[in-house]
Amino acid sequence: MDYLYIIAGLVGLFFGGEALVRGSVDIARRMAISPLLIGLTVVGFGTSTPELLVSVDAAWRGVPDIAIGNVIGSNIANILLIVGVTALVWPITVTGATLRRDTGVMMAAALVLVAIFATGQVGRGWGVALVAGLIGYLTWAYRQSAEPVSEDAAQGAPASLTVSAMWVVGGLVALMFGARFLVDGAVSIARGYGISEAFIGLTIVAIGTSLPELATSLIAALRRQSEIAIGNIIGSNIFNLLGILGVTAMITPIPVASRFLSFDLPIMIAASALITALLLTRPVIGRGIGLAMLVGYVAYVWTAQG
């Protein structure tokens, strides 16, 4: 049954990603919202739903290492694994000043966690502050998002906004269930082989809950929607750090194990700095860089076992 869960999860992730990208692009065209903003918000935050469910559930069950490991591990996987695979499939080309704002927010959120983790606990006060930061970011991003709709874009817009919204909602539901099936199957198999829960949280659960981002970014890349693909990753990382940690800590304070501050968080910050530098200094993230990212991710997973 565990292997059937994995197969069902992969199917759900594929069709969910396809529906989410299709609906999101149509909404962007009709509402004069840039595809990058759609990727950063609707797609990026929507595909982070599995991370939110897993982290809240883990915190409630008294397994804080999985709650925090899921967030940190997902952000590392989003950059090194998903951007790497996406660039191998189709080189990523994204330009625009918008990225300076959004990658800056991602880096700031990552650095704030150093101070929070140093206290040994993500308490409710920190949770409120993180969620407030997310709300401020969304407000700021929306106010700067409006752009005129070109004649070609208007002609390509769907006949009904409702239909596009249904694609988005249906895609999110499929992604959520697909991720749940996949994680359940993977965790059960891993435990059968005696793998520790801490390692499961940082790698297997983190990768599993990041598969919606992988499916969505791959499909966006295949459809030549690079802004959706990269916006999905940046938006998901921001939501993971500010939204998921914030909401989870507001529900119940999360103790922080020392390994996160000394090892995993620095790796996440380094990966965030890498993708920021690449996006702001290079016109294209090509296949060579994608391969290097994948090698880096394999090295991280291998080292994380210790």
Short mmCIF file of C-alpha atoms in Angstrom, two decimals:
data_model
loop_
_atom_site.label_atom_id
_atom_site.label_comp_id
_atom_site.label_asym_id
_atom_site.label_seq_id
_atom_site.Cartn_x
_atom_site.Cartn_y
_atom_site.Cartn_z
CA MET A 1 0.00 0.00 0.00
CA ASP A 2 2.88 2.38 0.72
CA TYR A 3 4.09 2.13 -2.87
CA LEU A 4 0.54 2.68 -4.15
CA TYR A 5 0.36 5.84 -2.03
CA ILE A 6 3.56 7.08 -3.65
CA ILE A 7 2.21 6.43 -7.17
CA ALA A 8 -1.11 8.12 -6.36
CA GLY A 9 0.78 11.06 -4.87
CA LEU A 10 2.90 11.54 -7.98
CA VAL A 11 -0.19 11.46 -10.22
CA GLY A 12 -1.93 14.05 -8.03
CA LEU A 13 1.12 16.30 -8.04
CA PHE A 14 1.45 16.20 -11.83
CA PHE A 15 -2.17 17.01 -12.67
CA GLY A 16 -2.43 19.47 -9.78
CA GLY A 17 0.62 21.36 -11.00
CA GLU A 18 -0.73 21.51 -14.54
CA ALA A 19 -4.12 22.86 -13.38
CA LEU A 20 -2.56 25.40 -11.02
CA VAL A 21 -0.22 26.86 -13.64
CA ARG A 22 -2.96 27.01 -16.28
CA GLY A 23 -5.44 28.79 -14.02
CA SER A 24 -2.86 31.14 -12.55
CA VAL A 25 -1.55 32.33 -15.91
CA ASP A 26 -5.10 33.00 -17.13
CA ILE A 27 -5.93 34.98 -13.97
CA ALA A 28 -2.74 37.03 -14.34
CA ARG A 29 -3.70 37.99 -17.89
CA ARG A 30 -7.28 38.93 -17.07
CA MET A 31 -6.58 40.90 -13.87
CA ALA A 32 -3.52 42.80 -15.17
CA ILE A 33 -1.32 41.11 -12.57
CA SER A 34 2.19 40.12 -13.56
CA PRO A 35 2.89 36.38 -13.92
CA LEU A 36 5.78 36.82 -11.49
CA LEU A 37 3.44 38.10 -8.76
CA ILE A 38 1.03 35.22 -9.42
CA GLY A 39 3.96 32.83 -9.07
CA LEU A 40 5.08 34.50 -5.85
CA THR A 41 1.63 34.49 -4.22
CA VAL A 42 -1.11 32.18 -5.55
CA VAL A 43 1.24 29.51 -6.89
CA GLY A 44 4.08 29.90 -4.40
CA PHE A 45 1.88 30.01 -1.31
CA GLY A 46 -0.59 27.47 -2.63
CA THR A 47 2.08 24.86 -3.25
CA SER A 48 3.34 25.44 0.32
CA THR A 49 0.05 24.17 1.75
CA PRO A 50 1.51 20.68 2.42
CA GLU A 51 4.38 22.22 4.41
CA LEU A 52 1.89 24.15 6.54
CA LEU A 53 -0.22 21.07 7.26
CA VAL A 54 2.81 18.92 8.07
CA SER A 55 4.50 21.47 10.34
CA VAL A 56 1.34 22.28 12.32
CA ASP A 57 0.55 18.57 12.69
CA ALA A 58 4.13 17.79 13.80
CA ALA A 59 4.11 20.60 16.37
CA TRP A 60 0.79 19.39 17.78
CA ARG A 61 2.16 15.86 18.05
CA GLY A 62 5.20 17.08 19.96
CA VAL A 63 7.73 16.43 17.20
CA PRO A 64 9.34 19.90 16.79
CA ASP A 65 12.31 18.58 14.81
CA ILE A 66 9.99 17.54 11.99
CA ALA A 67 8.09 20.85 12.16
CA ILE A 68 11.24 22.98 11.81
CA GLY A 69 13.15 20.47 9.69
CA ASN A 70 10.29 20.46 7.21
CA VAL A 71 10.52 24.24 6.71
CA ILE A 72 14.31 24.51 6.56
CA GLY A 73 14.67 21.33 4.50
CA SER A 74 11.93 22.43 2.09
CA ASN A 75 13.64 25.76 1.43
CA ILE A 76 16.94 24.03 0.74
CA ALA A 77 15.20 21.53 -1.55
CA ASN A 78 13.28 24.32 -3.31
CA ILE A 79 16.51 26.04 -4.33
CA LEU A 80 19.08 23.31 -4.88
CA LEU A 81 16.80 20.46 -5.98
CA ILE A 82 13.85 22.12 -7.70
CA VAL A 83 15.64 25.03 -9.37
CA GLY A 84 18.36 22.56 -10.36
CA VAL A 85 15.94 20.09 -11.95
CA THR A 86 13.91 22.88 -13.58
CA ALA A 87 17.04 24.44 -15.12
CA LEU A 88 18.04 21.04 -16.50
CA VAL A 89 14.64 20.66 -18.17
CA TRP A 90 14.57 24.22 -19.53
CA PRO A 91 16.98 27.10 -18.77
CA ILE A 92 15.34 29.69 -16.51
CA THR A 93 15.23 33.26 -17.84
CA VAL A 94 13.72 35.90 -15.55
CA THR A 95 14.45 39.62 -15.63
CA GLY A 96 13.06 42.66 -13.86
CA ALA A 97 13.57 44.83 -10.81
CA THR A 98 10.80 42.96 -9.02
CA LEU A 99 13.22 40.16 -8.20
CA ARG A 100 15.38 42.54 -6.17
CA ARG A 101 12.45 43.13 -3.84
CA ASP A 102 11.36 39.53 -3.50
CA THR A 103 14.78 37.92 -3.17
CA GLY A 104 15.61 40.65 -0.65
CA VAL A 105 12.57 39.70 1.43
CA MET A 106 13.57 36.02 1.24
CA MET A 107 17.12 36.79 2.42
CA ALA A 108 15.90 39.09 5.22
CA ALA A 109 13.50 36.43 6.48
CA ALA A 110 16.27 33.81 6.43
CA LEU A 111 18.66 36.05 8.41
CA VAL A 112 16.00 36.92 10.99
CA LEU A 113 15.75 33.22 11.81
CA VAL A 114 19.35 33.28 13.08
CA ALA A 115 18.32 35.61 15.91
CA ILE A 116 15.12 33.66 16.57
CA PHE A 117 16.78 30.24 16.62
CA ALA A 118 19.52 31.58 18.93
CA THR A 119 16.86 32.02 21.64
CA GLY A 120 16.22 28.27 21.54
CA GLN A 121 12.50 28.57 20.79
CA VAL A 122 10.13 30.06 18.22
CA GLY A 123 7.55 31.44 20.64
CA ARG A 124 4.12 32.92 20.01
CA GLY A 125 5.49 36.48 19.99
CA TRP A 126 7.93 35.58 17.23
CA GLY A 127 5.10 33.81 15.42
CA VAL A 128 2.98 36.96 15.41
CA ALA A 129 5.94 39.01 14.17
CA LEU A 130 6.64 36.57 11.32
CA VAL A 131 3.01 36.53 10.17
CA ALA A 132 2.87 40.34 10.37
CA GLY A 133 5.95 40.44 8.15
CA LEU A 134 4.23 38.20 5.63
CA ILE A 135 1.13 40.42 5.56
CA GLY A 136 3.31 43.48 5.05
CA TYR A 137 5.17 41.81 2.19
CA LEU A 138 1.94 40.79 0.44
CA THR A 139 0.52 44.30 0.73
CA TRP A 140 3.70 45.81 -0.64
CA ALA A 141 3.92 43.32 -3.50
CA TYR A 142 0.29 43.82 -4.55
CA ARG A 143 0.54 47.60 -4.62
CA GLN A 144 3.47 47.37 -7.03
CA SER A 145 2.02 44.61 -9.20
CA ALA A 146 -0.36 46.37 -11.56
CA GLU A 147 0.72 46.42 -15.17
CA PRO A 148 -1.19 47.20 -18.36
CA VAL A 149 -2.70 44.27 -20.19
CA SER A 150 -1.43 43.92 -23.73
CA GLU A 151 -3.83 43.25 -26.58
CA ASP A 152 -2.34 39.80 -27.12
CA ALA A 153 -2.70 38.93 -23.45
CA ALA A 154 -6.30 40.10 -23.43
CA GLN A 155 -7.09 37.95 -26.45
CA GLY A 156 -5.49 34.96 -24.73
CA ALA A 157 -7.47 35.47 -21.54
CA PRO A 158 -10.16 32.93 -20.67
CA ALA A 159 -13.85 33.58 -21.30
CA SER A 160 -14.64 33.30 -17.60
CA LEU A 161 -12.63 34.23 -14.51
CA THR A 162 -14.63 31.62 -12.63
CA VAL A 163 -13.25 28.85 -14.83
CA SER A 164 -9.70 29.98 -14.17
CA ALA A 165 -10.36 30.13 -10.43
CA MET A 166 -11.72 26.58 -10.56
CA TRP A 167 -8.50 25.43 -12.24
CA VAL A 168 -6.47 27.04 -9.42
CA VAL A 169 -8.61 25.58 -6.62
CA GLY A 170 -8.73 22.15 -8.26
CA GLY A 171 -4.96 22.22 -8.74
CA LEU A 172 -4.34 23.15 -5.11
CA VAL A 173 -6.61 20.35 -3.88
CA ALA A 174 -4.88 17.79 -6.11
CA LEU A 175 -1.47 19.01 -4.95
CA MET A 176 -2.47 18.82 -1.30
CA PHE A 177 -3.76 15.25 -1.50
CA GLY A 178 -0.94 14.17 -3.79
CA ALA A 179 1.67 15.46 -1.34
CA ARG A 180 -0.10 13.81 1.60
CA PHE A 181 -0.21 10.40 -0.10
CA LEU A 182 3.41 10.67 -1.15
CA VAL A 183 4.69 11.73 2.27
CA ASP A 184 2.67 9.06 4.08
CA GLY A 185 4.03 6.35 1.82
CA ALA A 186 7.62 7.62 1.93
CA VAL A 187 7.70 8.05 5.72
CA SER A 188 6.23 4.59 6.28
CA ILE A 189 8.83 3.00 4.00
CA ALA A 190 11.66 5.00 5.62
CA ARG A 191 10.65 3.96 9.11
CA GLY A 192 10.57 0.37 7.95
CA TYR A 193 14.26 0.74 7.13
CA GLY A 194 15.05 2.30 10.53
CA ILE A 195 15.71 5.88 9.38
CA SER A 196 15.50 8.47 12.19
CA GLU A 197 12.62 10.95 12.42
CA ALA A 198 15.02 13.92 12.44
CA PHE A 199 16.48 12.84 9.11
CA ILE A 200 12.98 12.12 7.80
CA GLY A 201 11.92 15.67 8.64
CA LEU A 202 14.87 17.35 6.93
CA THR A 203 14.91 15.20 3.82
CA ILE A 204 12.05 12.80 3.07
CA VAL A 205 9.22 14.94 4.47
CA ALA A 206 10.84 18.15 3.21
CA ILE A 207 11.26 16.74 -0.29
CA GLY A 208 7.79 15.23 -0.23
CA THR A 209 6.09 18.48 0.76
CA SER A 210 8.23 20.33 -1.82
CA LEU A 211 7.04 18.10 -4.66
CA PRO A 212 4.11 20.44 -5.46
CA GLU A 213 6.72 23.15 -6.10
CA LEU A 214 8.71 20.69 -8.21
CA ALA A 215 5.68 19.65 -10.25
CA THR A 216 4.50 23.25 -10.69
CA SER A 217 7.92 24.65 -11.62
CA LEU A 218 8.63 21.83 -14.07
CA ILE A 219 5.29 22.26 -15.79
CA ALA A 220 5.73 26.05 -15.86
CA ALA A 221 9.18 25.58 -17.41
CA LEU A 222 7.83 23.19 -20.04
CA ARG A 223 5.16 25.78 -20.88
CA ARG A 224 7.89 28.45 -21.15
CA GLN A 225 6.49 30.31 -18.11
CA SER A 226 9.83 31.05 -16.43
CA GLU A 227 8.39 33.79 -14.23
CA ILE A 228 5.84 31.37 -12.78
CA ALA A 229 8.57 28.76 -12.27
CA ILE A 230 10.99 30.97 -10.34
CA GLY A 231 8.28 33.05 -8.65
CA ASN A 232 6.85 29.81 -7.29
CA ILE A 233 10.18 29.00 -5.59
CA ILE A 234 10.84 32.47 -4.14
CA GLY A 235 7.23 32.87 -2.99
CA SER A 236 7.18 29.41 -1.43
CA ASN A 237 10.39 30.10 0.50
CA ILE A 238 9.04 33.39 1.84
CA PHE A 239 5.79 31.73 2.87
CA ASN A 240 7.65 28.84 4.52
CA LEU A 241 9.76 31.16 6.67
CA LEU A 242 7.19 33.82 7.55
CA GLY A 243 3.85 32.05 7.19
CA ILE A 244 4.40 28.42 8.14
CA LEU A 245 6.82 29.00 11.02
CA GLY A 246 4.74 31.97 12.15
CA VAL A 247 1.37 30.20 12.13
CA THR A 248 2.82 27.05 13.71
CA ALA A 249 4.49 29.04 16.51
CA MET A 250 1.26 30.97 17.13
CA ILE A 251 -0.52 27.66 17.67
CA THR A 252 2.18 26.17 19.89
CA PRO A 253 5.75 27.35 20.68
CA ILE A 254 8.43 25.32 18.88
CA PRO A 255 11.70 24.41 20.62
CA VAL A 256 14.72 24.63 18.31
CA ALA A 257 17.35 21.88 18.34
CA SER A 258 20.96 23.11 18.25
CA ARG A 259 21.72 21.38 14.92
CA PHE A 260 19.36 23.71 13.05
CA LEU A 261 21.26 26.83 14.14
CA SER A 262 24.71 25.34 13.64
CA PHE A 263 24.24 23.39 10.40
CA ASP A 264 20.93 23.38 8.53
CA LEU A 265 20.07 27.09 8.81
CA PRO A 266 23.51 28.21 7.51
CA ILE A 267 23.08 25.84 4.55
CA MET A 268 19.66 27.36 3.83
CA ILE A 269 21.05 30.90 4.04
CA ALA A 270 23.92 29.98 1.70
CA ALA A 271 21.47 28.45 -0.81
CA SER A 272 19.26 31.55 -0.60
CA ALA A 273 22.26 33.81 -1.21
CA LEU A 274 23.26 31.66 -4.19
CA ILE A 275 19.87 31.87 -5.95
CA THR A 276 19.70 35.61 -5.19
CA ALA A 277 23.10 36.20 -6.77
CA LEU A 278 22.23 34.09 -9.80
CA LEU A 279 18.90 35.82 -10.43
CA LEU A 280 20.34 39.31 -10.09
CA THR A 281 23.58 38.84 -12.02
CA ARG A 282 22.85 36.29 -14.75
CA PRO A 283 20.28 36.49 -17.58
CA VAL A 284 19.85 32.71 -17.62
CA ILE A 285 20.19 29.87 -15.12
CA GLY A 286 21.39 27.20 -17.50
CA ARG A 287 21.76 23.45 -17.39
CA GLY A 288 25.34 23.57 -16.09
CA ILE A 289 24.29 25.57 -13.03
CA GLY A 290 21.27 23.31 -12.58
CA LEU A 291 23.51 20.25 -12.49
CA ALA A 292 25.84 21.91 -9.97
CA MET A 293 22.85 22.67 -7.73
CA LEU A 294 21.74 19.05 -7.82
CA VAL A 295 25.23 17.89 -6.88
CA GLY A 296 25.16 20.36 -3.99
CA TYR A 297 21.83 19.02 -2.80
CA VAL A 298 23.05 15.41 -2.87
CA ALA A 299 26.09 16.50 -0.83
CA TYR A 300 23.81 18.22 1.72
CA VAL A 301 21.56 15.16 2.12
CA TRP A 302 24.60 12.91 2.51
CA THR A 303 26.09 15.19 5.17
CA ALA A 304 22.76 15.64 6.98
CA GLN A 305 22.71 11.95 7.86
CA GLY A 306 25.31 12.60 10.52
#
